[in-house]
Amino acid sequence: MDSAARTIQQLKVQVVTLEHEIQQLTLKNQQPLISRFCVTDEDHRYYTRFSSKKVITVFWESVYPTASRLVCWSKAQQAAEVMPSPQRKLELIDELFMFLFRVAAGLQEKTLSSLFEASVSTISRIILIWTNYLYQVLGSLPSWMTREQVQATMPDKCRLYCPQLRVIIDCTEIRCETASSLSLQLETFSSYKNHTTVKGLIGVAPCGVITFVSTLYTGSVSDIEITKRSHLLQLLQPGDEVMVYKAFLIEKMLSEVGVKLIIPPSKKSTQLSKEDTQKTLAIACLRILAERAIRRVKEYHIWDGLVPLSIV
């Protein structure tokens, strides 16, 4: 009897221990996936490209009120015109995390399917919904800085040599898959990259803030034509200055709207004067701002390989 009582007592302790472990596992599984992957600020930078947990928390609190009303439609529901259930297979914040996984970390949809325990079609649909949602929300925010804002944040060296500088612009290309259509191949082929690409224009204020991003164009479109199509000229005012690299021949286009082009001064003799040398160095330092902005964009791992035509 004493032996049986001791055994029962030991089993009771084991039951309590196992119940506690089950409770902990249940709580862990109920936690958003982002809290399990992103513990440190370094984790957040790698998986989401946000600089810290604090920053992504502020962003999430900003978009949650409208994101919570997003609805996922399947093709069957669209065909039958049946409103889908508001219940979600994943936590809403995990849907955002999945989108960031795809864009920032570059994980493929098949990998995300295993990670989030959902079908590939569900993963694809959620990413598409969040892509469109964030494009509408963030695209509606004014990023173009006024002349007063640019002047107030302008570095001293820029104020000395380019006092009316409004924006530094540059074009960049992203390699994409080659289409089977010969006409589309011709449109997307870039002689500069010797590959099919999509191309966009980016603008940076003298303080380093990205203030303009164009839509993407096919690789065969020239930088000059992209500048014309992107409606950047409509944002500039007479008296403004625009900085570009030497091969960006848009001086005539800018002069028509009263805007001055800033490029490094050319040699008038065998050697630049002291003033021209200092101005060249100042312009070179400012030109790097656009290159750094483009680099920040291309650090997203979704660009590591060729961009599939399915997501263009």
PDB file of N, CA, C and O in Angstrom, residues 81-127:
ATOM      1  N   GLU A  81     -19.699  35.141 -56.211  1.00  0.00           N
ATOM      2  CA  GLU A  81     -20.052  36.405 -55.583  1.00  0.00           C
ATOM      3  C   GLU A  81     -20.530  36.194 -54.150  1.00  0.00           C
ATOM      4  O   GLU A  81     -21.510  36.780 -53.686  1.00  0.00           O
ATOM      5  N   VAL A  82     -19.817  35.311 -53.452  1.00  0.00           N
ATOM      6  CA  VAL A  82     -20.129  35.019 -52.059  1.00  0.00           C
ATOM      7  C   VAL A  82     -19.101  35.714 -51.182  1.00  0.00           C
ATOM      8  O   VAL A  82     -17.895  35.551 -51.381  1.00  0.00           O
ATOM      9  N   MET A  83     -19.571  36.478 -50.217  1.00  0.00           N
ATOM     10  CA  MET A  83     -18.657  37.198 -49.322  1.00  0.00           C
ATOM     11  C   MET A  83     -17.914  36.209 -48.439  1.00  0.00           C
ATOM     12  O   MET A  83     -18.537  35.373 -47.780  1.00  0.00           O
ATOM     13  N   PRO A  84     -16.562  36.259 -48.425  1.00  0.00           N
ATOM     14  CA  PRO A  84     -15.813  35.317 -47.600  1.00  0.00           C
ATOM     15  C   PRO A  84     -15.985  35.594 -46.108  1.00  0.00           C
ATOM     16  O   PRO A  84     -16.364  36.685 -45.700  1.00  0.00           O
ATOM     17  N   SER A  85     -15.709  34.592 -45.309  1.00  0.00           N
ATOM     18  CA  SER A  85     -15.793  34.718 -43.863  1.00  0.00           C
ATOM     19  C   SER A  85     -14.691  35.633 -43.364  1.00  0.00           C
ATOM     20  O   SER A  85     -13.568  35.601 -43.864  1.00  0.00           O
ATOM     21  N   PRO A  86     -14.972  36.471 -42.339  1.00  0.00           N
ATOM     22  CA  PRO A  86     -13.931  37.358 -41.811  1.00  0.00           C
ATOM     23  C   PRO A  86     -12.857  36.621 -41.022  1.00  0.00           C
ATOM     24  O   PRO A  86     -11.835  37.196 -40.683  1.00  0.00           O
ATOM     25  N   GLN A  87     -13.105  35.344 -40.693  1.00  0.00           N
ATOM     26  CA  GLN A  87     -12.112  34.579 -39.952  1.00  0.00           C
ATOM     27  C   GLN A  87     -10.864  34.367 -40.806  1.00  0.00           C
ATOM     28  O   GLN A  87     -10.943  34.120 -41.995  1.00  0.00           O
ATOM     29  N   ARG A  88      -9.694  34.436 -40.171  1.00  0.00           N
ATOM     30  CA  ARG A  88      -8.426  34.319 -40.883  1.00  0.00           C
ATOM     31  C   ARG A  88      -7.702  33.070 -40.416  1.00  0.00           C
ATOM     32  O   ARG A  88      -7.778  32.672 -39.259  1.00  0.00           O
ATOM     33  N   LYS A  89      -6.968  32.464 -41.343  1.00  0.00           N
ATOM     34  CA  LYS A  89      -6.172  31.294 -40.997  1.00  0.00           C
ATOM     35  C   LYS A  89      -4.933  31.694 -40.200  1.00  0.00           C
ATOM     36  O   LYS A  89      -4.404  30.905 -39.430  1.00  0.00           O
ATOM     37  N   LEU A  90      -4.468  32.919 -40.418  1.00  0.00           N
ATOM     38  CA  LEU A  90      -3.269  33.411 -39.750  1.00  0.00           C
ATOM     39  C   LEU A  90      -3.598  34.685 -38.987  1.00  0.00           C
ATOM     40  O   LEU A  90      -4.557  35.389 -39.309  1.00  0.00           O
ATOM     41  N   GLU A  91      -2.776  34.973 -37.973  1.00  0.00           N
ATOM     42  CA  GLU A  91      -2.879  36.263 -37.300  1.00  0.00           C
ATOM     43  C   GLU A  91      -2.593  37.364 -38.325  1.00  0.00           C
ATOM     44  O   GLU A  91      -1.754  37.205 -39.218  1.00  0.00           O
ATOM     45  N   LEU A  92      -3.270  38.498 -38.177  1.00  0.00           N
ATOM     46  CA  LEU A  92      -3.114  39.582 -39.142  1.00  0.00           C
ATOM     47  C   LEU A  92      -1.669  40.071 -39.193  1.00  0.00           C
ATOM     48  O   LEU A  92      -1.120  40.331 -40.270  1.00  0.00           O
ATOM     49  N   ILE A  93      -1.028  40.158 -38.041  1.00  0.00           N
ATOM     50  CA  ILE A  93       0.354  40.625 -38.020  1.00  0.00           C
ATOM     51  C   ILE A  93       1.279  39.615 -38.687  1.00  0.00           C
ATOM     52  O   ILE A  93       2.299  39.970 -39.273  1.00  0.00           O
ATOM     53  N   ASP A  94       0.889  38.317 -38.642  1.00  0.00           N
ATOM     54  CA  ASP A  94       1.690  37.306 -39.324  1.00  0.00           C
ATOM     55  C   ASP A  94       1.536  37.412 -40.839  1.00  0.00           C
ATOM     56  O   ASP A  94       2.437  37.027 -41.591  1.00  0.00           O
ATOM     57  N   GLU A  95       0.388  37.904 -41.306  1.00  0.00           N
ATOM     58  CA  GLU A  95       0.220  38.133 -42.735  1.00  0.00           C
ATOM     59  C   GLU A  95       1.198  39.224 -43.210  1.00  0.00           C
ATOM     60  O   GLU A  95       1.829  39.097 -44.264  1.00  0.00           O
ATOM     61  N   LEU A  96       1.304  40.301 -42.418  1.00  0.00           N
ATOM     62  CA  LEU A  96       2.286  41.343 -42.735  1.00  0.00           C
ATOM     63  C   LEU A  96       3.694  40.774 -42.666  1.00  0.00           C
ATOM     64  O   LEU A  96       4.532  41.054 -43.534  1.00  0.00           O
ATOM     65  N   PHE A  97       3.952  39.958 -41.646  1.00  0.00           N
ATOM     66  CA  PHE A  97       5.268  39.354 -41.483  1.00  0.00           C
ATOM     67  C   PHE A  97       5.596  38.470 -42.679  1.00  0.00           C
ATOM     68  O   PHE A  97       6.734  38.445 -43.163  1.00  0.00           O
ATOM     69  N   MET A  98       4.599  37.746 -43.186  1.00  0.00           N
ATOM     70  CA  MET A  98       4.799  36.901 -44.360  1.00  0.00           C
ATOM     71  C   MET A  98       5.192  37.753 -45.571  1.00  0.00           C
ATOM     72  O   MET A  98       6.104  37.391 -46.320  1.00  0.00           O
ATOM     73  N   PHE A  99       4.501  38.865 -45.760  1.00  0.00           N
ATOM     74  CA  PHE A  99       4.832  39.777 -46.862  1.00  0.00           C
ATOM     75  C   PHE A  99       6.275  40.265 -46.740  1.00  0.00           C
ATOM     76  O   PHE A  99       7.021  40.286 -47.715  1.00  0.00           O
ATOM     77  N   LEU A 100       6.679  40.658 -45.526  1.00  0.00           N
ATOM     78  CA  LEU A 100       8.031  41.146 -45.296  1.00  0.00           C
ATOM     79  C   LEU A 100       9.053  40.034 -45.493  1.00  0.00           C
ATOM     80  O   LEU A 100      10.151  40.277 -46.002  1.00  0.00           O
ATOM     81  N   PHE A 101       8.693  38.806 -45.093  1.00  0.00           N
ATOM     82  CA  PHE A 101       9.554  37.651 -45.342  1.00  0.00           C
ATOM     83  C   PHE A 101       9.846  37.519 -46.828  1.00  0.00           C
ATOM     84  O   PHE A 101      10.977  37.277 -47.231  1.00  0.00           O
ATOM     85  N   ARG A 102       8.792  37.668 -47.627  1.00  0.00           N
ATOM     86  CA  ARG A 102       8.930  37.501 -49.078  1.00  0.00           C
ATOM     87  C   ARG A 102       9.780  38.616 -49.679  1.00  0.00           C
ATOM     88  O   ARG A 102      10.646  38.354 -50.528  1.00  0.00           O
ATOM     89  N   VAL A 103       9.555  39.841 -49.246  1.00  0.00           N
ATOM     90  CA  VAL A 103      10.223  40.984 -49.853  1.00  0.00           C
ATOM     91  C   VAL A 103      11.605  41.227 -49.255  1.00  0.00           C
ATOM     92  O   VAL A 103      12.582  41.413 -49.983  1.00  0.00           O
ATOM     93  N   ALA A 104      11.691  41.243 -47.938  1.00  0.00           N
ATOM     94  CA  ALA A 104      12.948  41.592 -47.274  1.00  0.00           C
ATOM     95  C   ALA A 104      13.927  40.428 -47.217  1.00  0.00           C
ATOM     96  O   ALA A 104      15.097  40.570 -47.560  1.00  0.00           O
ATOM     97  N   ALA A 105      13.435  39.265 -46.792  1.00  0.00           N
ATOM     98  CA  ALA A 105      14.313  38.100 -46.671  1.00  0.00           C
ATOM     99  C   ALA A 105      14.393  37.301 -47.963  1.00  0.00           C
ATOM    100  O   ALA A 105      15.286  36.466 -48.116  1.00  0.00           O
ATOM    101  N   GLY A 106      13.447  37.527 -48.893  1.00  0.00           N
ATOM    102  CA  GLY A 106      13.507  36.870 -50.199  1.00  0.00           C
ATOM    103  C   GLY A 106      13.080  35.420 -50.188  1.00  0.00           C
ATOM    104  O   GLY A 106      13.405  34.680 -51.121  1.00  0.00           O
ATOM    105  N   LEU A 107      12.320  34.971 -49.170  1.00  0.00           N
ATOM    106  CA  LEU A 107      11.889  33.574 -49.121  1.00  0.00           C
ATOM    107  C   LEU A 107      10.835  33.302 -50.192  1.00  0.00           C
ATOM    108  O   LEU A 107       9.952  34.120 -50.433  1.00  0.00           O
ATOM    109  N   GLN A 108      10.932  32.140 -50.825  1.00  0.00           N
ATOM    110  CA  GLN A 108       9.984  31.765 -51.866  1.00  0.00           C
ATOM    111  C   GLN A 108       8.651  31.317 -51.248  1.00  0.00           C
ATOM    112  O   GLN A 108       8.587  30.943 -50.070  1.00  0.00           O
ATOM    113  N   GLU A 109       7.594  31.355 -52.051  1.00  0.00           N
ATOM    114  CA  GLU A 109       6.262  31.036 -51.544  1.00  0.00           C
ATOM    115  C   GLU A 109       6.162  29.591 -51.060  1.00  0.00           C
ATOM    116  O   GLU A 109       5.443  29.308 -50.105  1.00  0.00           O
ATOM    117  N   LYS A 110       6.884  28.672 -51.684  1.00  0.00           N
ATOM    118  CA  LYS A 110       6.872  27.278 -51.238  1.00  0.00           C
ATOM    119  C   LYS A 110       7.454  27.165 -49.826  1.00  0.00           C
ATOM    120  O   LYS A 110       6.931  26.428 -48.984  1.00  0.00           O
ATOM    121  N   THR A 111       8.530  27.892 -49.562  1.00  0.00           N
ATOM    122  CA  THR A 111       9.135  27.899 -48.227  1.00  0.00           C
ATOM    123  C   THR A 111       8.180  28.518 -47.220  1.00  0.00           C
ATOM    124  O   THR A 111       8.018  28.005 -46.104  1.00  0.00           O
ATOM    125  N   LEU A 112       7.535  29.616 -47.600  1.00  0.00           N
ATOM    126  CA  LEU A 112       6.572  30.268 -46.711  1.00  0.00           C
ATOM    127  C   LEU A 112       5.388  29.359 -46.422  1.00  0.00           C
ATOM    128  O   LEU A 112       4.827  29.383 -45.322  1.00  0.00           O
ATOM    129  N   SER A 113       5.015  28.540 -47.402  1.00  0.00           N
ATOM    130  CA  SER A 113       3.912  27.593 -47.217  1.00  0.00           C
ATOM    131  C   SER A 113       4.217  26.620 -46.085  1.00  0.00           C
ATOM    132  O   SER A 113       3.353  26.333 -45.251  1.00  0.00           O
ATOM    133  N   SER A 114       5.423  26.099 -46.040  1.00  0.00           N
ATOM    134  CA  SER A 114       5.818  25.169 -44.975  1.00  0.00           C
ATOM    135  C   SER A 114       5.949  25.906 -43.641  1.00  0.00           C
ATOM    136  O   SER A 114       5.561  25.390 -42.593  1.00  0.00           O
ATOM    137  N   LEU A 115       6.460  27.116 -43.690  1.00  0.00           N
ATOM    138  CA  LEU A 115       6.717  27.876 -42.471  1.00  0.00           C
ATOM    139  C   LEU A 115       5.426  28.313 -41.794  1.00  0.00           C
ATOM    140  O   LEU A 115       5.288  28.218 -40.566  1.00  0.00           O
ATOM    141  N   PHE A 116       4.461  28.759 -42.581  1.00  0.00           N
ATOM    142  CA  PHE A 116       3.208  29.267 -42.029  1.00  0.00           C
ATOM    143  C   PHE A 116       2.095  28.219 -42.033  1.00  0.00           C
ATOM    144  O   PHE A 116       0.969  28.521 -41.643  1.00  0.00           O
ATOM    145  N   GLU A 117       2.417  27.004 -42.530  1.00  0.00           N
ATOM    146  CA  GLU A 117       1.458  25.889 -42.552  1.00  0.00           C
ATOM    147  C   GLU A 117       0.181  26.287 -43.285  1.00  0.00           C
ATOM    148  O   GLU A 117      -0.933  26.178 -42.770  1.00  0.00           O
ATOM    149  N   ALA A 118       0.361  26.790 -44.492  1.00  0.00           N
ATOM    150  CA  ALA A 118      -0.767  27.165 -45.353  1.00  0.00           C
ATOM    151  C   ALA A 118      -0.421  26.772 -46.781  1.00  0.00           C
ATOM    152  O   ALA A 118       0.750  26.554 -47.113  1.00  0.00           O
ATOM    153  N   SER A 119      -1.426  26.666 -47.626  1.00  0.00           N
ATOM    154  CA  SER A 119      -1.192  26.268 -49.008  1.00  0.00           C
ATOM    155  C   SER A 119      -0.468  27.382 -49.767  1.00  0.00           C
ATOM    156  O   SER A 119      -0.529  28.551 -49.380  1.00  0.00           O
ATOM    157  N   VAL A 120       0.192  26.995 -50.862  1.00  0.00           N
ATOM    158  CA  VAL A 120       0.912  27.974 -51.677  1.00  0.00           C
ATOM    159  C   VAL A 120      -0.047  29.013 -52.245  1.00  0.00           C
ATOM    160  O   VAL A 120       0.273  30.201 -52.315  1.00  0.00           O
ATOM    161  N   SER A 121      -1.241  28.573 -52.635  1.00  0.00           N
ATOM    162  CA  SER A 121      -2.218  29.515 -53.199  1.00  0.00           C
ATOM    163  C   SER A 121      -2.659  30.535 -52.149  1.00  0.00           C
ATOM    164  O   SER A 121      -2.853  31.716 -52.461  1.00  0.00           O
ATOM    165  N   THR A 122      -2.803  30.086 -50.897  1.00  0.00           N
ATOM    166  CA  THR A 122      -3.168  31.003 -49.814  1.00  0.00           C
ATOM    167  C   THR A 122      -2.045  32.006 -49.574  1.00  0.00           C
ATOM    168  O   THR A 122      -2.286  33.209 -49.413  1.00  0.00           O
ATOM    169  N   ILE A 123      -0.816  31.508 -49.562  1.00  0.00           N
ATOM    170  CA  ILE A 123       0.341  32.383 -49.373  1.00  0.00           C
ATOM    171  C   ILE A 123       0.399  33.431 -50.481  1.00  0.00           C
ATOM    172  O   ILE A 123       0.584  34.632 -50.235  1.00  0.00           O
ATOM    173  N   SER A 124       0.242  32.981 -51.715  1.00  0.00           N
ATOM    174  CA  SER A 124       0.296  33.882 -52.869  1.00  0.00           C
ATOM    175  C   SER A 124      -0.793  34.950 -52.785  1.00  0.00           C
ATOM    176  O   SER A 124      -0.541  36.124 -53.061  1.00  0.00           O
ATOM    177  N   ARG A 125      -1.994  34.542 -52.382  1.00  0.00           N
ATOM    178  CA  ARG A 125      -3.116  35.481 -52.309  1.00  0.00           C
ATOM    179  C   ARG A 125      -2.885  36.527 -51.212  1.00  0.00           C
ATOM    180  O   ARG A 125      -3.146  37.719 -51.408  1.00  0.00           O
ATOM    181  N   ILE A 126      -2.384  36.090 -50.059  1.00  0.00           N
ATOM    182  CA  ILE A 126      -2.141  37.020 -48.954  1.00  0.00           C
ATOM    183  C   ILE A 126      -1.062  38.038 -49.327  1.00  0.00           C
ATOM    184  O   ILE A 126      -1.200  39.231 -49.062  1.00  0.00           O
ATOM    185  N   ILE A 127      -0.001  37.563 -49.967  1.00  0.00           N
ATOM    186  CA  ILE A 127       1.079  38.475 -50.371  1.00  0.00           C
ATOM    187  C   ILE A 127       0.568  39.488 -51.385  1.00  0.00           C
ATOM    188  O   ILE A 127       0.904  40.679 -51.322  1.00  0.00           O
TER     189      ILE A 127
END
